[in-house]
Tab-separated table of C-alpha atoms in Angstrom:
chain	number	residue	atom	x	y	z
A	164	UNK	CA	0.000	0.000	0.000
A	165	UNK	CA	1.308	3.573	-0.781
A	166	UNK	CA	-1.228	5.782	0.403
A	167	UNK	CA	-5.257	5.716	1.286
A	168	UNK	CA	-7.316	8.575	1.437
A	169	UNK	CA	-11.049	8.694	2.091
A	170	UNK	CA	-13.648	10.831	0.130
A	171	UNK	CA	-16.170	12.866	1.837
A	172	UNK	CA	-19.149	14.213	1.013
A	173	UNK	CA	-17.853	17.685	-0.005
A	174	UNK	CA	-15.869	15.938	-2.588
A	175	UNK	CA	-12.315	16.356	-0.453
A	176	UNK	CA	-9.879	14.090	0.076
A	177	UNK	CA	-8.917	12.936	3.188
A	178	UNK	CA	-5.233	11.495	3.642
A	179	UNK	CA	-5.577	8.259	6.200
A	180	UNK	CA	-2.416	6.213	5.846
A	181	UNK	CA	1.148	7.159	4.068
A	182	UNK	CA	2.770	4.007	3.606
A	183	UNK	CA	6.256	5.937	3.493
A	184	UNK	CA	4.746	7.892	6.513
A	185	UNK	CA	3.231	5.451	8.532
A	186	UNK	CA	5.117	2.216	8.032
A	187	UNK	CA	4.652	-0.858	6.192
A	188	UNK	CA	3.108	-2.624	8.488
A	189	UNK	CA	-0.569	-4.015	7.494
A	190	UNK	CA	-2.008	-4.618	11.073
A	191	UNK	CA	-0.988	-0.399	10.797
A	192	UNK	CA	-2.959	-0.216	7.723
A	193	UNK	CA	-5.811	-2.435	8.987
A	194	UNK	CA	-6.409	-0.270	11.974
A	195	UNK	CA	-6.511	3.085	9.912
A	196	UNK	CA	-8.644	2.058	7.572
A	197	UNK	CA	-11.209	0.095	9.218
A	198	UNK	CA	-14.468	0.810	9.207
A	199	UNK	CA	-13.512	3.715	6.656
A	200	UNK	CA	-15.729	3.958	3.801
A	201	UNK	CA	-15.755	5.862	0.693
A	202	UNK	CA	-11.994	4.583	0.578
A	203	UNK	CA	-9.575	4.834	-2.563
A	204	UNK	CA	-5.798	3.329	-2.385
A	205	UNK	CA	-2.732	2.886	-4.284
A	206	UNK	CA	-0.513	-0.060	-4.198
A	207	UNK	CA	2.666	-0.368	-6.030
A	208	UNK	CA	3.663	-3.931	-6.762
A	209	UNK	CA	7.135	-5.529	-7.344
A	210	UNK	CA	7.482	-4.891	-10.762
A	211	UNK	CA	6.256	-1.640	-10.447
A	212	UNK	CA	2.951	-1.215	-11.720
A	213	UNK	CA	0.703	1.116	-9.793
A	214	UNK	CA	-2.997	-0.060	-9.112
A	215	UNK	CA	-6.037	1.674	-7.456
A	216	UNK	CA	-8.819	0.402	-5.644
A	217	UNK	CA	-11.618	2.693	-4.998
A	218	UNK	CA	-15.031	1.228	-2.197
A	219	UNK	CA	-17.574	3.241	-1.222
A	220	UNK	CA	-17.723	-0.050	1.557
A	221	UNK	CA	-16.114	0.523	4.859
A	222	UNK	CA	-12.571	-1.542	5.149
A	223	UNK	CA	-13.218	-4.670	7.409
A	224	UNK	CA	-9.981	-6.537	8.529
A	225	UNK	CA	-11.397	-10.333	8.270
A	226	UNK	CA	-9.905	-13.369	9.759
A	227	UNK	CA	-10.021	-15.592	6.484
A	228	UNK	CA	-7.008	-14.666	3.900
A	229	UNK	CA	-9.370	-13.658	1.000
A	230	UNK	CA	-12.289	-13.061	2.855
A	231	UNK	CA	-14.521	-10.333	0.982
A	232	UNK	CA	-17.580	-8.029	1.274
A	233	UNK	CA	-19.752	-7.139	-2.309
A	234	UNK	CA	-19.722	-3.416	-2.925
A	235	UNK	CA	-21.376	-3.101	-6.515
A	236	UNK	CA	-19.081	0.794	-6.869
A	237	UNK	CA	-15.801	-0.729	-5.991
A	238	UNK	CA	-13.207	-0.427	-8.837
A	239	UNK	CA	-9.799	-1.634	-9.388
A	240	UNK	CA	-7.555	0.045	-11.880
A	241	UNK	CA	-4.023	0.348	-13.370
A	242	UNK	CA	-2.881	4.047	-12.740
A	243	UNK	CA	0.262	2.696	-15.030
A	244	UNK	CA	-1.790	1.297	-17.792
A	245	UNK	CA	-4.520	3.510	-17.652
A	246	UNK	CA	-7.382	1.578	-17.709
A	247	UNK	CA	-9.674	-0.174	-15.940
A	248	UNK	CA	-9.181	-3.876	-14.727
A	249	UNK	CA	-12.255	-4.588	-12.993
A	250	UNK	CA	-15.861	-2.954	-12.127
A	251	UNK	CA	-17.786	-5.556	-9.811
């Protein structure tokens, strides 16, 4: 994760959680951005390609790896490709 910011209802963004910042830590993460909704994050993976992930959902830290919640507005997408991977 590089950074999270939340969205209010004004349209502003709200900075949560700086990876650079705040450490890499995800139980760090996790507790930031709990029960945050309206959420939208960047990750940078190893071979550097940057992805997004916007929810209007609330983050909820879930004991099963892969555990999920449906949010019919969330979208993933490649900030380095420019497009979008997946709508669900």
């Amino acid at each position: 994760l590089i950074m999270s910011t939340t969205i209010v209802k004004n349209k502003s963004a709200i900075l949560i959680y700086r990876a650079s910042e705040d450490g890499w830590k995800q139980k760090k993460i996790n507790k930031r951005r709990d029960k945050v909704p309206n959420t939208l994050s960047l990750y940078e993976s190893v071979n550097n390609q940057t992805l997004g992930v916007y929810s209007d959902a609330a983050w909820e830290t879930l004991e099963s790896f892969g555990a999920w919640k449906p949010d019919k507005n969330s979208l993933i997408f490649s900030v380095t490709d420019q497009k979008i991977l997946n709508r669900t």
